[in-house]
Amino acid sequence: MARTITRAEAWELLTEYNKEAFHLQHSETVEKVMGYFAKELGYGDELEFWSNVGLLHDLDFEMYPDEHCIKCQELMKAADLDEKMIRAVASHGYGICSDIKPEHEMEKILFATDELTGLIGAAALMRPSKSVSDMELKSLKKKFKDKRFAAGCDRDVIRQGAEQLGWELDDLLGKTLAAMQATEEQ
Ligand SMILES: [Fe+2]
């Protein structure tokens, strides 16, 4: 019987397949952002679930980059995880490495914020403070438009994410920046 898991169990599974600090840090960032949005959007009772989806969303990426969003389904099934969690994780690569479309609001948030947290994190590192705390939306918008900056962060995916949510792009940028500001210290 598939089940939901605790944060400690999710962390154990994550670290079984992820060793690089960069990947662990990204996973934790997305975990916190997902938790923030769960509360923000009225899903407070599902906060741990949203957070664990964020924590595990790139489970297979370090060891199986060529099977991203596919291999993770196998790994999560083997760990007896809930089907809802497996499809949520796999849906974040929709149109890229997965044909599972984000449908639940949680899945849409994951899709929209995954690349964007990378962009915001890269922008933070350029600041003297090395922090998002003093970043303004205006400067994030500039970084978004500058194609040479953090070129690996796919702007089209972020745009598509906003569209799936029915949000204006600036809204998504502002809310995700606020999410990272609220959770940076954690
Ligand atoms: Fe990711």
Coordinates of N, CA, C and O and ligand atoms in Angstrom, one line a residue:
M1 N 0.9 -1.2 0.0 CA 0.0 0.0 0.0 C 0.9 1.2 0.0 O 1.7 1.4 0.9
A2 N 0.8 2.0 -1.1 CA 1.6 3.3 -1.1 C 1.2 4.2 0.0 O 0.1 4.2 0.4
R3 N 2.1 5.0 0.4 CA 1.9 5.9 1.6 C 2.5 7.2 1.4 O 3.4 7.4 0.5
T4 N 2.2 8.2 2.2 CA 2.9 9.4 2.3 C 4.0 9.3 3.3 O 4.1 8.4 4.0
I5 N 5.0 10.2 3.2 CA 6.2 10.0 4.0 C 6.4 11.3 4.8 O 5.9 12.4 4.5
T6 N 7.3 11.1 5.8 CA 7.7 12.2 6.7 C 8.9 12.9 6.0 O 9.5 12.4 5.1
R7 N 9.2 14.1 6.5 CA 10.3 14.8 6.0 C 11.6 14.0 6.2 O 12.5 14.0 5.3
A8 N 11.8 13.4 7.3 CA 13.0 12.6 7.6 C 13.1 11.5 6.6 O 14.2 11.2 6.1
E9 N 12.0 10.8 6.2 CA 12.1 9.7 5.3 C 12.4 10.2 3.9 O 13.1 9.6 3.1
A10 N 11.8 11.4 3.5 CA 12.1 12.0 2.2 C 13.5 12.4 2.1 O 14.2 12.2 1.1
W11 N 14.1 12.9 3.2 CA 15.5 13.3 3.2 C 16.4 12.1 3.0 O 17.4 12.1 2.3
E12 N 16.0 11.0 3.7 CA 16.8 9.8 3.6 C 16.9 9.3 2.2 O 17.9 8.9 1.6
L13 N 15.7 9.3 1.5 CA 15.6 8.8 0.1 C 16.4 9.8 -0.8 O 17.1 9.3 -1.6
L14 N 16.2 11.1 -0.6 CA 17.0 12.1 -1.4 C 18.5 11.8 -1.3 O 19.2 11.8 -2.3
T15 N 19.0 11.7 -0.1 CA 20.4 11.6 0.1 C 21.0 10.2 -0.3 O 22.2 10.1 -0.5
E16 N 20.1 9.3 -0.5 CA 20.5 8.0 -1.1 C 21.0 8.2 -2.5 O 21.9 7.5 -3.0
Y17 N 20.3 9.1 -3.2 CA 20.6 9.2 -4.7 C 21.3 10.6 -5.0 O 21.6 10.8 -6.1
N18 N 21.4 11.4 -4.0 CA 22.0 12.8 -4.3 C 23.1 13.0 -3.2 O 22.9 13.0 -2.0
K19 N 24.3 13.3 -3.7 CA 25.4 13.6 -2.8 C 26.0 15.0 -3.0 O 26.6 15.5 -2.1
E20 N 25.8 15.6 -4.2 CA 26.4 16.9 -4.4 C 25.6 18.0 -3.7 O 24.4 18.1 -3.7
A21 N 26.4 18.9 -3.1 CA 25.8 20.0 -2.3 C 24.9 20.8 -3.1 O 23.8 21.2 -2.6
F22 N 25.3 21.1 -4.4 CA 24.5 21.9 -5.2 C 23.1 21.4 -5.4 O 22.1 22.1 -5.3
H23 N 23.0 20.0 -5.6 CA 21.7 19.4 -5.8 C 20.9 19.4 -4.5 O 19.7 19.6 -4.5
L24 N 21.6 19.1 -3.4 CA 20.9 19.1 -2.1 C 20.3 20.5 -1.8 O 19.2 20.6 -1.3
Q25 N 21.1 21.5 -2.1 CA 20.7 22.8 -1.8 C 19.5 23.2 -2.6 O 18.5 23.8 -2.1
H26 N 19.6 22.9 -3.9 CA 18.4 23.2 -4.8 C 17.2 22.5 -4.3 O 16.1 23.1 -4.3
S27 N 17.3 21.2 -3.9 CA 16.2 20.5 -3.4 C 15.5 21.1 -2.2 O 14.3 21.2 -2.1
E28 N 16.4 21.6 -1.3 CA 15.9 22.2 -0.1 C 15.2 23.6 -0.4 O 14.3 24.0 0.2
T29 N 15.8 24.3 -1.3 CA 15.2 25.6 -1.7 C 13.8 25.4 -2.3 O 12.8 26.0 -1.9
V30 N 13.7 24.4 -3.2 CA 12.4 24.2 -3.8 C 11.4 23.6 -2.7 O 10.2 23.9 -2.7
E31 N 11.9 22.8 -1.8 CA 11.1 22.3 -0.7 C 10.5 23.5 0.1 O 9.3 23.5 0.4
K32 N 11.3 24.5 0.4 CA 10.8 25.6 1.2 C 9.9 26.5 0.5 O 8.9 27.0 1.0
V33 N 10.2 26.7 -0.8 CA 9.3 27.5 -1.6 C 7.9 26.8 -1.8 O 6.9 27.4 -1.7
M34 N 7.9 25.5 -1.9 CA 6.7 24.7 -2.0 C 5.9 24.9 -0.7 O 4.6 25.0 -0.8
G35 N 6.6 24.8 0.4 CA 5.9 24.9 1.7 C 5.3 26.3 1.8 O 4.1 26.4 2.3
Y36 N 6.0 27.3 1.4 CA 5.5 28.7 1.5 C 4.2 28.8 0.7 O 3.2 29.4 1.1
F37 N 4.2 28.3 -0.6 CA 3.1 28.4 -1.4 C 1.9 27.6 -0.9 O 0.7 28.0 -1.1
A38 N 2.2 26.4 -0.3 CA 1.1 25.6 0.3 C 0.3 26.5 1.3 O -0.9 26.6 1.2
K39 N 1.0 27.2 2.1 CA 0.4 28.0 3.1 C -0.3 29.2 2.5 O -1.5 29.5 2.7
E40 N 0.4 29.8 1.6 CA -0.1 31.1 0.9 C -1.3 30.8 0.1 O -2.2 31.7 0.0
L41 N -1.5 29.6 -0.5 CA -2.6 29.4 -1.4 C -3.7 28.6 -0.8 O -4.6 28.1 -1.4
G42 N -3.6 28.4 0.6 CA -4.7 27.8 1.3 C -4.6 26.3 1.4 O -5.6 25.6 1.6
Y43 N -3.4 25.7 1.2 CA -3.2 24.3 1.3 C -2.4 24.0 2.6 O -1.6 23.0 2.6
G44 N -2.6 24.7 3.6 CA -1.7 24.6 4.8 C -1.8 23.2 5.4 O -0.8 22.7 6.0
D45 N -2.9 22.5 5.3 CA -3.0 21.1 5.8 C -2.2 20.1 5.0 O -2.0 19.0 5.4
E46 N -1.8 20.5 3.8 CA -1.0 19.6 2.9 C 0.5 20.1 2.8 O 1.2 19.7 2.0
L47 N 0.8 21.0 3.8 CA 2.2 21.6 3.7 C 3.3 20.6 3.6 O 4.2 20.7 2.8
E48 N 3.3 19.6 4.4 CA 4.3 18.6 4.4 C 4.4 17.8 3.1 O 5.5 17.5 2.6
F49 N 3.2 17.6 2.5 CA 3.2 16.9 1.2 C 3.8 17.8 0.1 O 4.6 17.3 -0.6
W50 N 3.4 19.0 0.1 CA 3.9 20.0 -0.9 C 5.4 20.1 -0.7 O 6.2 20.0 -1.7
S51 N 5.9 20.2 0.5 CA 7.3 20.3 0.8 C 8.1 19.1 0.4 O 9.2 19.2 -0.2
N52 N 7.5 17.9 0.6 CA 8.3 16.7 0.3 C 8.3 16.5 -1.2 O 9.3 16.0 -1.8
V53 N 7.3 16.9 -1.9 CA 7.3 16.9 -3.4 C 8.5 17.8 -3.9 O 9.2 17.4 -4.8
G54 N 8.6 19.0 -3.3 CA 9.7 19.9 -3.6 C 11.0 19.3 -3.3 O 11.9 19.3 -4.2
L55 N 11.1 18.7 -2.2 CA 12.4 18.1 -1.8 C 12.8 17.0 -2.7 O 14.0 16.8 -3.0
L56 N 11.9 16.2 -3.2 CA 12.2 15.0 -4.0 C 12.1 15.2 -5.5 O 12.3 14.3 -6.3
H57 N 11.8 16.4 -5.9 CA 11.4 16.6 -7.3 C 12.5 16.3 -8.3 O 12.3 15.8 -9.4
D58 N 13.8 16.4 -7.9 CA 14.9 16.1 -8.7 C 15.6 14.8 -8.3 O 16.8 14.6 -8.6
L59 N 14.9 14.0 -7.6 CA 15.5 12.7 -7.0 C 16.5 12.0 -8.0 O 17.5 11.6 -7.5
D60 N 16.1 11.9 -9.2 CA 16.9 11.1 -10.2 C 17.9 11.9 -10.9 O 18.7 11.3 -11.7
F61 N 18.0 13.2 -10.7 CA 18.7 14.0 -11.7 C 20.2 13.9 -11.6 O 21.0 13.9 -12.6
E62 N 20.7 13.7 -10.4 CA 22.2 13.6 -10.2 C 22.7 12.2 -10.8 O 23.7 12.2 -11.6
M63 N 22.1 11.1 -10.5 CA 22.6 9.8 -11.0 C 22.0 9.4 -12.4 O 22.7 8.6 -13.0
Y64 N 20.9 9.9 -12.7 CA 20.2 9.5 -14.0 C 19.8 10.7 -14.8 O 18.6 10.8 -15.2
P65 N 20.7 11.6 -15.1 CA 20.3 12.8 -15.8 C 19.6 12.5 -17.2 O 18.7 13.3 -17.6
D66 N 20.0 11.4 -17.8 CA 19.3 11.1 -19.1 C 17.9 10.5 -19.0 O 17.2 10.3 -19.9
E67 N 17.6 10.1 -17.8 CA 16.3 9.5 -17.5 C 15.5 10.4 -16.5 O 14.6 9.9 -15.8
H68 N 15.8 11.7 -16.5 CA 15.2 12.6 -15.5 C 13.6 12.5 -15.7 O 13.1 12.6 -16.8
C69 N 13.0 12.5 -14.6 CA 11.5 12.4 -14.5 C 10.9 11.1 -14.9 O 9.7 10.8 -14.8
I70 N 11.7 10.2 -15.4 CA 11.3 8.8 -15.7 C 11.8 7.8 -14.6 O 11.1 7.1 -14.0
K71 N 13.2 7.9 -14.4 CA 13.8 7.0 -13.4 C 13.2 7.2 -12.0 O 13.0 6.3 -11.3
C72 N 12.9 8.5 -11.7 CA 12.4 8.8 -10.4 C 11.1 8.1 -10.1 O 10.8 7.7 -8.9
Q73 N 10.3 7.8 -11.1 CA 9.0 7.1 -10.9 C 9.3 5.7 -10.4 O 8.6 5.2 -9.5
E74 N 10.3 5.1 -11.0 CA 10.7 3.7 -10.6 C 11.3 3.7 -9.1 O 10.9 2.9 -8.3
L75 N 12.1 4.7 -8.9 CA 12.7 4.8 -7.5 C 11.7 5.0 -6.5 O 11.7 4.5 -5.4
M76 N 10.7 5.9 -6.8 CA 9.7 6.2 -5.8 C 8.7 5.1 -5.6 O 8.2 4.9 -4.5
K77 N 8.4 4.4 -6.7 CA 7.6 3.2 -6.6 C 8.2 2.1 -5.7 O 7.6 1.5 -4.8
A78 N 9.5 2.0 -5.9 CA 10.3 1.0 -5.1 C 10.3 1.4 -3.7 O 10.3 0.5 -2.8
A79 N 10.3 2.7 -3.4 CA 10.2 3.1 -2.0 C 8.8 3.2 -1.5 O 8.5 3.6 -0.4
D80 N 7.8 2.7 -2.3 CA 6.4 2.6 -1.9 C 5.8 3.9 -1.6 O 4.9 4.0 -0.8
L81 N 6.2 4.9 -2.4 CA 5.6 6.2 -2.2 C 4.2 6.3 -2.9 O 3.9 5.7 -3.9
D82 N 3.4 7.3 -2.4 CA 2.1 7.6 -2.9 C 2.1 7.9 -4.4 O 3.0 8.7 -4.8
E83 N 1.2 7.4 -5.1 CA 1.0 7.7 -6.6 C 0.9 9.2 -6.8 O 1.4 9.7 -7.8
K84 N 0.2 9.9 -6.0 CA 0.0 11.3 -6.1 C 1.3 12.1 -6.1 O 1.6 13.0 -6.8
M85 N 2.2 11.6 -5.2 CA 3.6 12.2 -5.1 C 4.4 11.9 -6.3 O 5.1 12.7 -6.9
I86 N 4.3 10.7 -6.8 CA 5.1 10.2 -8.0 C 4.7 11.0 -9.2 O 5.5 11.6 -9.9
R87 N 3.4 11.2 -9.4 CA 3.0 11.9 -10.6 C 3.3 13.4 -10.5 O 3.7 14.1 -11.5
A88 N 3.2 14.0 -9.3 CA 3.6 15.4 -9.1 C 5.0 15.6 -9.4 O 5.4 16.6 -10.2
V89 N 5.9 14.8 -8.9 CA 7.3 14.9 -9.2 C 7.6 14.8 -10.7 O 8.3 15.6 -11.3
A90 N 7.0 13.8 -11.3 CA 7.3 13.5 -12.8 C 6.7 14.6 -13.6 O 7.3 14.9 -14.7
S91 N 5.7 15.3 -13.2 CA 5.0 16.3 -14.0 C 5.9 17.6 -14.1 O 5.6 18.4 -15.0
H92 N 6.9 17.8 -13.3 CA 7.6 19.0 -13.4 C 8.5 19.1 -14.6 O 9.1 20.1 -15.0
G93 N 8.7 17.9 -15.3 CA 9.4 18.0 -16.6 C 8.5 17.9 -17.8 O 9.0 17.6 -18.9
Y94 N 7.3 18.3 -17.6 CA 6.3 18.2 -18.7 C 6.8 19.0 -20.0 O 7.2 20.1 -19.9
G95 N 6.7 18.3 -21.1 CA 7.2 18.9 -22.4 C 8.7 18.9 -22.5 O 9.2 19.2 -23.6
I96 N 9.4 18.5 -21.5 CA 10.9 18.4 -21.6 C 11.4 17.0 -21.5 O 12.0 16.5 -22.4
C97 N 11.0 16.3 -20.4 CA 11.4 14.9 -20.2 C 10.3 14.1 -19.7 O 10.5 13.0 -19.2
S98 N 9.1 14.6 -19.7 CA 7.9 13.9 -19.2 C 6.7 14.3 -20.0 O 6.6 15.4 -20.5
D99 N 5.8 13.3 -20.1 CA 4.5 13.7 -20.8 C 3.3 13.8 -19.8 O 2.2 13.7 -20.2
I100 N 3.7 13.9 -18.5 CA 2.7 14.0 -17.5 C 2.4 15.5 -17.2 O 3.3 16.2 -16.8
K101 N 1.2 15.9 -17.5 CA 0.9 17.4 -17.5 C 0.6 17.8 -16.0 O -0.2 17.2 -15.4
P102 N 1.2 18.9 -15.6 CA 0.8 19.5 -14.3 C -0.7 19.8 -14.3 O -1.1 20.6 -15.1
E103 N -1.4 19.3 -13.3 CA -2.8 19.5 -13.3 C -3.2 20.2 -11.9 O -3.9 21.2 -11.9
H104 N -2.8 19.5 -10.8 CA -3.1 20.1 -9.5 C -2.3 21.4 -9.4 O -1.2 21.6 -10.0
E105 N -2.8 22.3 -8.6 CA -2.2 23.6 -8.4 C -0.8 23.4 -7.8 O 0.2 24.1 -8.2
M106 N -0.6 22.4 -7.0 CA 0.7 22.1 -6.4 C 1.7 21.7 -7.5 O 2.9 22.1 -7.5
E107 N 1.2 21.0 -8.5 CA 2.1 20.6 -9.6 C 2.5 21.8 -10.5 O 3.6 21.9 -11.0
K108 N 1.5 22.7 -10.7 CA 1.8 23.9 -11.5 C 2.8 24.8 -10.8 O 3.6 25.4 -11.4
I109 N 2.7 24.9 -9.4 CA 3.6 25.7 -8.7 C 5.0 25.1 -8.8 O 6.0 25.8 -9.1
L110 N 5.1 23.8 -8.7 CA 6.5 23.2 -8.8 C 7.0 23.4 -10.2 O 8.2 23.8 -10.3
F111 N 6.2 23.2 -11.2 CA 6.7 23.5 -12.6 C 7.2 24.9 -12.8 O 8.3 25.2 -13.4
A112 N 6.4 25.9 -12.2 CA 6.7 27.3 -12.5 C 7.9 27.8 -11.7 O 8.6 28.7 -12.1
T113 N 8.1 27.2 -10.5 CA 9.1 27.8 -9.6 C 10.5 27.0 -9.7 O 11.5 27.6 -9.2
D114 N 10.5 25.8 -10.2 CA 11.8 25.1 -10.2 C 12.9 25.8 -10.9 O 14.0 26.1 -10.3
E115 N 12.7 26.2 -12.2 CA 13.8 27.0 -12.9 C 14.0 28.3 -12.3 O 15.1 28.9 -12.2
L116 N 12.8 28.9 -11.9 CA 12.9 30.3 -11.4 C 13.7 30.4 -10.1 O 14.4 31.4 -9.9
T117 N 13.6 29.4 -9.2 CA 14.4 29.5 -8.0 C 15.9 29.5 -8.4 O 16.7 30.1 -7.7
G118 N 16.2 28.8 -9.4 CA 17.6 28.7 -9.9 C 18.1 30.1 -10.4 O 19.2 30.6 -10.1
L119 N 17.2 30.8 -11.1 CA 17.5 32.1 -11.6 C 17.6 33.1 -10.5 O 18.6 33.9 -10.4
I120 N 16.7 33.0 -9.5 CA 16.8 34.0 -8.4 C 18.0 33.7 -7.5 O 18.7 34.6 -7.1
G121 N 18.3 32.4 -7.4 CA 19.5 32.0 -6.6 C 20.8 32.6 -7.2 O 21.7 33.1 -6.6
A122 N 20.8 32.4 -8.6 CA 22.0 32.9 -9.3 C 22.1 34.5 -9.2 O 23.2 35.0 -9.0
A123 N 21.0 35.1 -9.3 CA 20.9 36.6 -9.1 C 21.4 37.0 -7.7 O 22.1 38.0 -7.6
A124 N 21.0 36.2 -6.7 CA 21.4 36.6 -5.4 C 22.9 36.5 -5.2 O 23.5 37.3 -4.5
L125 N 23.5 35.5 -5.8 CA 25.0 35.4 -5.7 C 25.8 36.5 -6.3 O 26.9 36.8 -6.0
M126 N 25.1 37.3 -7.2 CA 25.8 38.5 -7.8 C 25.7 39.7 -6.9 O 26.4 40.7 -7.1
R127 N 25.0 39.6 -5.8 CA 24.8 40.7 -5.0 C 25.8 40.7 -3.9 O 26.3 39.7 -3.4
P128 N 26.2 41.9 -3.4 CA 27.2 42.0 -2.3 C 26.7 41.2 -1.1 O 27.5 40.6 -0.4
S129 N 25.5 41.2 -0.9 CA 24.9 40.6 0.3 C 24.8 39.0 0.1 O 24.6 38.3 1.1
K130 N 25.0 38.6 -1.2 CA 24.8 37.2 -1.5 C 23.5 36.6 -1.0 O 23.4 35.4 -0.7
S131 N 22.5 37.5 -1.0 CA 21.2 37.1 -0.4 C 20.1 37.6 -1.3 O 20.2 38.6 -2.0
V132 N 18.9 37.0 -1.1 CA 17.7 37.5 -1.8 C 17.0 38.6 -1.0 O 16.1 39.3 -1.5
S133 N 17.5 38.7 0.3 CA 16.7 39.6 1.2 C 16.6 41.0 0.7 O 15.6 41.7 1.0
D134 N 17.6 41.5 0.0 CA 17.5 42.9 -0.4 C 17.3 43.0 -1.9 O 17.6 44.1 -2.5
M135 N 16.8 42.0 -2.5 CA 16.6 42.0 -4.0 C 15.2 42.6 -4.3 O 14.2 42.2 -3.6
E136 N 15.2 43.4 -5.3 CA 13.9 44.0 -5.6 C 13.4 43.3 -6.9 O 14.2 42.9 -7.8
L137 N 12.1 43.3 -7.1 CA 11.5 42.7 -8.2 C 12.0 43.3 -9.5 O 12.3 42.6 -10.5
K138 N 12.2 44.6 -9.5 CA 12.7 45.3 -10.7 C 14.1 44.7 -11.1 O 14.3 44.5 -12.3
S139 N 14.9 44.4 -10.2 CA 16.2 43.9 -10.6 C 16.1 42.4 -11.0 O 16.8 42.0 -12.0
L140 N 15.2 41.7 -10.4 CA 14.9 40.3 -10.9 C 14.4 40.3 -12.3 O 14.8 39.5 -13.2
K141 N 13.5 41.3 -12.6 CA 12.9 41.4 -14.0 C 14.0 41.6 -15.0 O 14.0 41.1 -16.1
K142 N 15.0 42.5 -14.6 CA 16.1 42.7 -15.5 C 16.9 41.5 -15.8 O 17.3 41.2 -16.9
K143 N 17.2 40.7 -14.7 CA 18.0 39.5 -14.9 C 17.2 38.5 -15.7 O 17.8 37.7 -16.5
F144 N 15.9 38.5 -15.6 CA 15.1 37.6 -16.4 C 15.2 37.9 -17.9 O 15.3 37.0 -18.7
K145 N 15.2 39.2 -18.2 CA 15.3 39.6 -19.6 C 16.7 39.5 -20.2 O 16.8 39.3 -21.4
D146 N 17.7 39.5 -19.3 CA 19.1 39.4 -19.8 C 19.4 37.9 -20.1 O 19.6 37.1 -19.2
K147 N 19.3 37.5 -21.4 CA 19.4 36.1 -21.8 C 20.8 35.5 -21.5 O 20.9 34.3 -21.4
R148 N 21.8 36.4 -21.4 CA 23.1 35.8 -21.1 C 23.3 35.5 -19.7 O 24.1 34.7 -19.3
F149 N 22.5 36.1 -18.8 CA 22.6 35.8 -17.4 C 21.9 34.5 -17.1 O 20.8 34.2 -17.5
A150 N 22.7 33.6 -16.3 CA 22.1 32.3 -16.0 C 21.4 31.7 -17.1 O 20.2 31.3 -17.1
A151 N 22.1 31.5 -18.3 CA 21.5 31.1 -19.5 C 20.9 29.7 -19.4 O 20.0 29.3 -20.2
G152 N 21.3 28.9 -18.4 CA 20.8 27.6 -18.2 C 19.4 27.6 -17.7 O 18.7 26.6 -17.7
C153 N 18.9 28.7 -17.1 CA 17.6 28.8 -16.6 C 16.6 29.1 -17.7 O 16.6 30.3 -18.2
D154 N 15.8 28.2 -18.2 CA 15.0 28.3 -19.3 C 13.8 29.3 -19.1 O 12.9 29.0 -18.4
R155 N 13.9 30.5 -19.7 CA 12.9 31.5 -19.5 C 11.6 31.1 -20.1 O 10.5 31.4 -19.6
D156 N 11.6 30.3 -21.2 CA 10.3 29.8 -21.7 C 9.6 28.9 -20.8 O 8.3 28.9 -20.7
V157 N 10.3 28.1 -20.1 CA 9.7 27.2 -19.1 C 9.0 28.0 -18.0 O 7.9 27.7 -17.6
I158 N 9.7 29.1 -17.6 CA 9.2 29.9 -16.5 C 7.9 30.6 -17.0 O 6.9 30.7 -16.3
R159 N 8.0 31.1 -18.3 CA 6.8 31.8 -18.9 C 5.6 30.8 -19.0 O 4.5 31.1 -18.7
Q160 N 5.9 29.6 -19.4 CA 4.9 28.5 -19.5 C 4.3 28.2 -18.2 O 3.1 28.0 -18.0
G161 N 5.2 28.2 -17.2 CA 4.7 27.9 -15.8 C 3.7 29.0 -15.3 O 2.7 28.6 -14.7
A162 N 4.0 30.3 -15.6 CA 3.1 31.3 -15.2 C 1.8 31.2 -15.9 O 0.7 31.3 -15.3
E163 N 1.9 30.8 -17.2 CA 0.7 30.6 -18.0 C -0.2 29.5 -17.5 O -1.4 29.6 -17.4
Q164 N 0.4 28.4 -17.1 CA -0.3 27.3 -16.6 C -1.1 27.6 -15.3 O -2.2 27.1 -15.0
L165 N -0.5 28.5 -14.5 CA -1.1 29.0 -13.3 C -2.2 30.0 -13.5 O -3.0 30.3 -12.7
G166 N -2.1 30.6 -14.7 CA -3.0 31.7 -15.0 C -2.6 33.0 -14.4 O -3.4 33.9 -14.0
W167 N -1.3 33.1 -14.1 CA -0.7 34.3 -13.5 C 0.1 35.1 -14.5 O 0.6 34.5 -15.5
E168 N 0.2 36.4 -14.3 CA 1.1 37.2 -15.0 C 2.5 36.8 -14.7 O 2.8 36.4 -13.5
L169 N 3.4 36.9 -15.6 CA 4.8 36.6 -15.4 C 5.4 37.4 -14.2 O 6.0 36.8 -13.3
D170 N 5.1 38.7 -14.1 CA 5.6 39.5 -13.0 C 5.1 39.1 -11.7 O 5.8 39.2 -10.7
D171 N 3.9 38.6 -11.7 CA 3.3 38.0 -10.5 C 4.0 36.8 -10.0 O 4.3 36.7 -8.8
L172 N 4.3 35.9 -10.9 CA 5.1 34.7 -10.6 C 6.5 35.1 -10.0 O 6.9 34.6 -9.0
L173 N 7.1 36.1 -10.7 CA 8.5 36.5 -10.3 C 8.4 37.1 -8.9 O 9.2 36.7 -8.0
G174 N 7.4 38.0 -8.7 CA 7.3 38.6 -7.4 C 7.0 37.7 -6.2 O 7.6 37.7 -5.2
K175 N 6.0 36.8 -6.5 CA 5.6 35.8 -5.4 C 6.8 34.8 -5.1 O 6.9 34.4 -4.0
T176 N 7.5 34.4 -6.1 CA 8.6 33.4 -5.9 C 9.7 34.1 -5.2 O 10.4 33.5 -4.3
L177 N 10.0 35.4 -5.5 CA 11.0 36.1 -4.8 C 10.6 36.3 -3.4 O 11.4 36.0 -2.4
A178 N 9.3 36.6 -3.1 CA 8.8 36.7 -1.7 C 9.0 35.4 -1.0 O 9.3 35.4 0.2
A179 N 8.7 34.3 -1.7 CA 8.8 33.0 -1.1 C 10.2 32.7 -0.6 O 10.5 32.2 0.5
M180 N 11.2 33.1 -1.5 CA 12.6 32.8 -1.2 C 13.1 33.8 -0.1 O 13.9 33.4 0.8
Q181 N 12.5 35.0 -0.1 CA 12.9 35.9 1.0 C 12.4 35.4 2.3 O 13.1 35.5 3.3
A182 N 11.2 34.9 2.3 CA 10.6 34.5 3.6 C 11.2 33.2 4.1 O 11.2 33.0 5.3
T183 N 11.8 32.4 3.3 CA 12.3 31.1 3.7 C 13.9 31.0 3.7 O 14.4 30.0 4.1
E184 N 14.5 32.1 3.3 CA 16.0 32.0 3.1 C 16.7 31.7 4.4 O 17.7 30.9 4.4
E185 N 16.3 32.2 5.5 CA 17.0 31.9 6.8 C 16.8 30.5 7.3 O 17.6 30.1 8.1
Q186 N 15.7 29.8 6.9 CA 15.4 28.5 7.4 C 16.5 27.5 7.2 O 17.0 27.4 6.1
Ligands
FE1 FE 14.7 21.2 -10.0

